[in-house]
Structures are given as structure tokens and as C-alpha cells.
């Protein structure tokens, strides 16, 4: 199995920055795509950004130019640099990963979530 441990959430004023980190550990053959989703109050969970092993990225339109996703393949860690934060970014942010486990199957895994609150 794969465990995802997040860190870096918190409270920040509008216009500020935060950096989220998520490290994958456990028993797996490979970590494939990694990324971040978020769920705001009364909203459905939505994709924020994804990054492949090769570094190809995908962002939701509302965060393009403000958020940057990156990863350290050697450390199985993904980061999300969030700049120019606004109240609309307030949400619980969840780390996501696809991993190939020793039996050869690929599964999706989720972190426990970290709260990001942006005050106006």
C-alpha cells in the first residue's frame, strides 16, 4: 500500500503564498502521476494540478499563472507552490497519487487533506 503525508497548509492573507508538500511511502513498484485536488466549503472535490513522472503538468484554469506544481521523483514527493492566493482558494487540499504496486496493478491513493484558509 501507499501512504501520502501532506504538509504546508495554514492561514494566509489574500495575496500571500503557501507551499504544500506531499511525500509518498510504502510498498510500490512506481509512483506515476501525482497531484493536488481541493474541496471548498459546500463544493465538490476538484482537480487543482497534476504532474506526470516525466514532468508534464495540467492545471485548472483558475490557478494557471498563480500555482506551480513540481515533483522530486527520487524522493517520491510532490509540491504545490501557491502564489497570489485569494479567498476563493480556501479549501481542504488533498494529495493524489497513482501507484503501481508489487502485484502489478495500478491504484489511486489520497492523502488525509490539509486546510488552506485565505483571509480577505
Coordinates of N, CA and C in Angstrom, one line a residue:
X1 N 0.8 -1.2 0.0 CA 0.0 0.0 0.0 C 0.9 1.2 0.0
X2 N 0.2 2.4 -0.3 CA 0.9 3.6 -0.4 C 0.3 4.6 0.6
X3 N 1.1 5.3 1.3 CA 0.7 6.3 2.2 C 1.2 7.7 1.7
X4 N 0.3 8.7 1.8 CA 0.6 10.0 1.3 C 0.5 10.9 2.5
X5 N 1.6 11.6 2.9 CA 1.6 12.5 4.0 C 1.8 14.0 3.5
X6 N 0.8 14.8 3.8 CA 0.9 16.2 3.4 C 1.4 17.1 4.5
X7 N 1.9 18.3 4.0 CA 2.2 19.3 5.0 C 2.2 20.7 4.3
X8 N 2.1 21.7 5.0 CA 2.3 23.1 4.5 C 1.0 23.9 4.4
X9 N -0.1 23.4 4.8 CA -1.3 24.2 4.8 C -1.3 25.2 6.0
X10 N -2.3 26.1 6.0 CA -2.4 27.1 7.0 C -3.3 28.3 6.7
X11 N -3.1 29.3 7.4 CA -3.9 30.6 7.2 C -3.0 31.6 6.6
X12 N -3.5 32.3 5.6 CA -2.7 33.3 4.9 C -3.6 34.4 4.5
X13 N -3.1 35.6 4.4 CA -3.9 36.7 3.9 C -3.9 36.7 2.4
X14 N -5.0 37.3 1.9 CA -5.1 37.4 0.4 C -3.9 38.0 -0.2
X15 N -3.4 37.5 -1.3 CA -2.2 37.9 -1.9 C -0.9 37.2 -1.5
X16 N -1.1 36.4 -0.4 CA 0.1 35.7 0.1 C 0.4 34.4 -0.6
X17 N 1.3 33.7 -0.1 CA 1.8 32.4 -0.7 C 1.8 31.3 0.4
X18 N 1.7 30.1 -0.1 CA 1.9 28.9 0.7 C 2.5 27.8 -0.2
X19 N 3.2 26.9 0.4 CA 3.8 25.8 -0.3 C 3.3 24.5 0.3
X20 N 2.7 23.6 -0.4 CA 2.3 22.3 0.1 C 3.3 21.3 -0.4
X21 N 3.4 20.3 0.5 CA 4.3 19.1 0.1 C 3.6 17.9 0.4
X22 N 3.9 16.8 -0.3 CA 3.3 15.5 -0.1 C 4.3 14.4 -0.5
X23 N 4.6 13.6 0.5 CA 5.6 12.5 0.3 C 4.8 11.2 0.3
X24 N 5.2 10.4 -0.7 CA 4.6 9.0 -0.8 C 5.6 8.0 -0.2
X25 N 5.0 7.1 0.6 CA 5.9 6.0 1.1 C 5.0 4.7 1.1
X26 N 5.7 3.6 1.3 CA 5.0 2.3 1.4 C 5.6 1.3 0.4
X27 N 4.8 0.4 0.0 CA 5.3 -0.7 -0.9 C 4.7 -0.5 -2.3
X28 N 5.5 -0.1 -3.2 CA 5.1 0.1 -4.6 C 6.2 -0.1 -5.5
X29 N 5.9 -0.4 -6.8 CA 6.9 -0.5 -7.8 C 7.3 0.8 -8.4
X30 N 6.2 1.7 -8.5 CA 6.5 3.0 -9.1 C 5.4 4.0 -8.7
X31 N 5.7 5.2 -8.6 CA 4.7 6.3 -8.4 C 4.6 6.9 -9.8
X32 N 3.4 7.0 -10.2 CA 3.1 7.5 -11.6 C 2.7 9.0 -11.5
X33 N 1.5 9.3 -11.9 CA 1.0 10.7 -11.8 C 0.9 11.1 -10.3
X34 N 1.2 12.3 -10.0 CA 0.9 12.9 -8.6 C 0.3 14.2 -8.8
X35 N -0.5 14.7 -7.8 CA -1.1 15.9 -8.0 C -1.9 16.4 -6.7
X36 N -2.7 17.4 -6.9 CA -3.5 18.0 -5.8 C -4.9 18.2 -6.3
X37 N -5.8 17.9 -5.4 CA -7.2 18.3 -5.6 C -7.6 19.1 -4.4
X38 N -8.7 19.8 -4.5 CA -9.2 20.6 -3.3 C -10.7 20.5 -3.2
X39 N -11.2 20.7 -2.0 CA -12.7 20.7 -1.8 C -13.0 21.9 -0.9
X40 N -13.7 22.9 -1.5 CA -14.1 24.1 -0.7 C -15.4 23.8 0.0
X41 N -15.8 24.7 0.9 CA -17.0 24.6 1.7 C -18.2 24.4 0.8
X42 N -19.0 23.4 0.9 CA -20.2 23.2 0.1 C -19.9 22.9 -1.3
X43 N -18.7 22.5 -1.7 CA -18.4 22.3 -3.1 C -17.9 20.8 -3.2
X44 N -17.9 20.4 -4.5 CA -17.3 19.1 -4.8 C -15.8 19.2 -4.9
X45 N -15.2 18.0 -4.7 CA -13.7 18.0 -4.9 C -13.4 18.2 -6.4
X46 N -12.3 19.1 -6.6 CA -11.9 19.4 -7.9 C -10.4 19.3 -8.1
X47 N -10.0 19.1 -9.3 CA -8.6 19.0 -9.7 C -8.0 20.4 -9.6
X48 N -6.8 20.4 -9.0 CA -6.0 21.7 -9.0 C -4.9 21.6 -10.0
X49 N -4.1 20.5 -9.8 CA -2.9 20.4 -10.7 C -2.5 18.9 -10.7
X50 N -1.9 18.5 -11.8 CA -1.4 17.1 -11.9 C 0.0 17.2 -12.6
X51 N 0.9 16.3 -12.2 CA 2.2 16.2 -12.9 C 2.5 14.7 -13.1
X52 N 3.0 14.4 -14.3 CA 3.4 13.1 -14.6 C 4.9 12.8 -14.2
X53 N 5.3 11.6 -14.3 CA 6.7 11.2 -13.9 C 7.7 12.0 -14.8
X54 N 7.3 12.2 -16.0 CA 8.1 13.0 -17.0 C 8.1 14.5 -16.8
X55 N 7.2 15.0 -16.0 CA 7.1 16.4 -15.7 C 6.1 17.1 -16.5
X56 N 5.2 16.4 -17.2 CA 4.1 17.1 -17.9 C 3.1 17.5 -16.9
X57 N 2.6 18.8 -17.0 CA 1.7 19.3 -16.0 C 0.3 19.7 -16.6
X58 N -0.7 19.7 -15.7 CA -2.0 20.1 -16.1 C -2.6 20.9 -14.9
X59 N -3.2 22.1 -15.2 CA -3.7 22.9 -14.2 C -5.2 23.2 -14.5
X60 N -6.0 23.5 -13.4 CA -7.3 24.0 -13.7 C -7.1 25.5 -14.0
X61 N -8.0 26.0 -14.8 CA -7.8 27.3 -15.4 C -7.7 28.4 -14.3
X62 N -8.4 28.3 -13.2 CA -8.4 29.4 -12.2 C -7.1 29.5 -11.5
X63 N -6.2 28.5 -11.6 CA -5.0 28.6 -10.8 C -3.8 28.8 -11.8
X64 N -4.0 28.8 -13.1 CA -2.9 28.9 -14.0 C -2.2 30.3 -13.8
X65 N -0.9 30.3 -13.8 CA -0.2 31.5 -13.6 C 0.0 31.9 -12.1
X66 N -0.7 31.2 -11.2 CA -0.5 31.5 -9.8 C 0.0 30.3 -9.0
X67 N -0.3 29.1 -9.4 CA 0.2 27.9 -8.8 C 1.2 27.2 -9.7
X68 N 2.2 26.5 -9.0 CA 3.1 25.8 -9.7 C 3.3 24.4 -9.1
X69 N 3.1 23.4 -9.8 CA 3.3 22.0 -9.3 C 4.7 21.5 -9.8
X70 N 5.4 20.8 -8.9 CA 6.6 20.2 -9.2 C 6.8 18.9 -8.4
X71 N 7.8 18.1 -8.7 CA 8.0 16.8 -8.0 C 9.4 16.5 -8.0
X72 N 9.8 15.7 -7.0 CA 11.1 15.1 -6.9 C 10.9 13.6 -7.0
X73 N 11.2 13.0 -8.1 CA 11.0 11.6 -8.3 C 11.8 10.7 -7.4
X74 N 13.0 11.2 -7.1 CA 13.9 10.4 -6.2 C 13.3 10.3 -4.8
X75 N 12.6 11.3 -4.4 CA 12.0 11.3 -3.1 C 10.5 11.0 -3.1
X76 N 9.9 10.8 -4.3 CA 8.5 10.5 -4.4 C 7.7 11.6 -3.7
X77 N 8.0 12.8 -4.0 CA 7.4 13.9 -3.3 C 6.9 14.9 -4.4
X78 N 5.7 15.4 -4.1 CA 5.1 16.5 -5.0 C 4.9 17.7 -4.2
X79 N 5.1 18.9 -4.9 CA 4.9 20.2 -4.2 C 3.9 21.0 -5.0
X80 N 3.3 21.9 -4.3 CA 2.4 22.9 -4.9 C 2.7 24.2 -4.3
X81 N 3.3 25.1 -5.1 CA 3.6 26.5 -4.8 C 2.4 27.3 -5.2
X82 N 1.8 27.9 -4.2 CA 0.6 28.7 -4.4 C 0.9 30.2 -4.1
X83 N 0.8 31.0 -5.1 CA 1.1 32.5 -5.0 C -0.2 33.2 -5.3
X84 N -0.2 34.5 -5.0 CA -1.4 35.4 -5.2 C -2.7 34.7 -4.8
X85 N -2.7 34.2 -3.6 CA -3.8 33.4 -3.1 C -5.0 34.4 -2.8
X86 N -6.2 33.9 -3.1 CA -7.4 34.6 -2.8 C -8.4 33.8 -2.0
X87 N -9.4 34.5 -1.4 CA -10.4 33.7 -0.6 C -11.0 32.6 -1.3
X88 N -11.1 32.6 -2.7 CA -11.7 31.5 -3.4 C -10.8 30.3 -3.4
X89 N -9.6 30.4 -3.0 CA -8.7 29.2 -2.9 C -8.8 28.5 -1.5
X90 N -9.6 29.1 -0.7 CA -9.9 28.4 0.6 C -10.5 27.0 0.4
X91 N -9.9 26.0 1.0 CA -10.3 24.6 0.8 C -9.5 23.7 1.5
X92 N -9.9 22.4 1.6 CA -9.0 21.4 2.1 C -8.3 20.8 0.8
X93 N -7.0 20.8 0.8 CA -6.3 20.3 -0.3 C -5.8 18.9 -0.1
X94 N -6.1 18.0 -1.1 CA -5.8 16.6 -0.9 C -4.7 16.2 -1.9
X95 N -3.7 15.5 -1.4 CA -2.7 15.0 -2.3 C -3.2 13.7 -3.0
X96 N -2.8 13.5 -4.2 CA -3.3 12.4 -5.0 C -2.1 11.7 -5.7
X97 N -2.2 10.4 -5.8 CA -1.1 9.7 -6.5 C -1.6 8.4 -7.1
X98 N -1.1 8.1 -8.3 CA -1.3 6.8 -8.9 C 0.0 6.0 -8.7
X99 N -0.2 4.8 -8.2 CA 1.0 4.0 -8.0 C 0.8 2.6 -8.5
X100 N 1.9 2.0 -9.0 CA 1.9 0.6 -9.4 C 2.4 -0.2 -8.2
X101 N 1.6 -1.2 -7.7 CA 2.0 -1.9 -6.5 C 2.7 -3.2 -7.0
X102 N 3.3 -4.0 -6.0 CA 4.1 -5.2 -6.4 C 3.3 -6.2 -7.2
X103 N 2.0 -6.3 -7.1 CA 1.2 -7.3 -7.8 C 1.1 -6.9 -9.3
X104 N 1.5 -5.6 -9.6 CA 1.4 -5.1 -11.0 C 0.2 -4.3 -11.3
X105 N -0.7 -4.1 -10.4 CA -1.9 -3.3 -10.6 C -1.6 -1.8 -10.3
X106 N -2.4 -1.0 -10.9 CA -2.3 0.5 -10.6 C -3.5 1.0 -9.8
X107 N -3.2 1.7 -8.8 CA -4.3 2.2 -7.9 C -4.1 3.7 -7.7
X108 N -5.2 4.3 -7.3 CA -5.2 5.7 -6.9 C -5.2 5.8 -5.3
X109 N -4.4 6.8 -4.8 CA -4.3 7.0 -3.4 C -4.5 8.4 -3.1
X110 N -5.0 8.7 -1.8 CA -5.3 10.0 -1.4 C -4.6 10.3 0.0
X111 N -4.2 11.5 0.2 CA -3.7 12.0 1.5 C -4.9 12.3 2.4
X112 N -4.6 12.7 3.6 CA -5.6 13.0 4.6 C -6.2 14.4 4.4
X113 N -5.5 15.2 3.7 CA -6.0 16.6 3.4 C -5.4 17.6 4.4
X114 N -5.1 18.8 3.8 CA -4.6 19.9 4.6 C -5.4 21.1 4.3
X115 N -5.7 21.8 5.4 CA -6.6 23.0 5.3 C -5.8 24.2 4.8
X116 N -6.3 24.9 3.8 CA -5.7 26.2 3.4 C -6.9 27.2 3.5
X117 N -6.6 28.2 4.3 CA -7.6 29.3 4.5 C -7.0 30.6 4.1
X118 N -7.6 31.3 3.2 CA -7.2 32.6 2.8 C -8.1 33.7 3.3
X119 N -7.6 34.6 4.1 CA -8.5 35.7 4.6 C -8.4 36.9 3.7
X120 N -9.5 37.6 3.6 CA -9.6 38.8 2.7 C -9.2 40.0 3.5

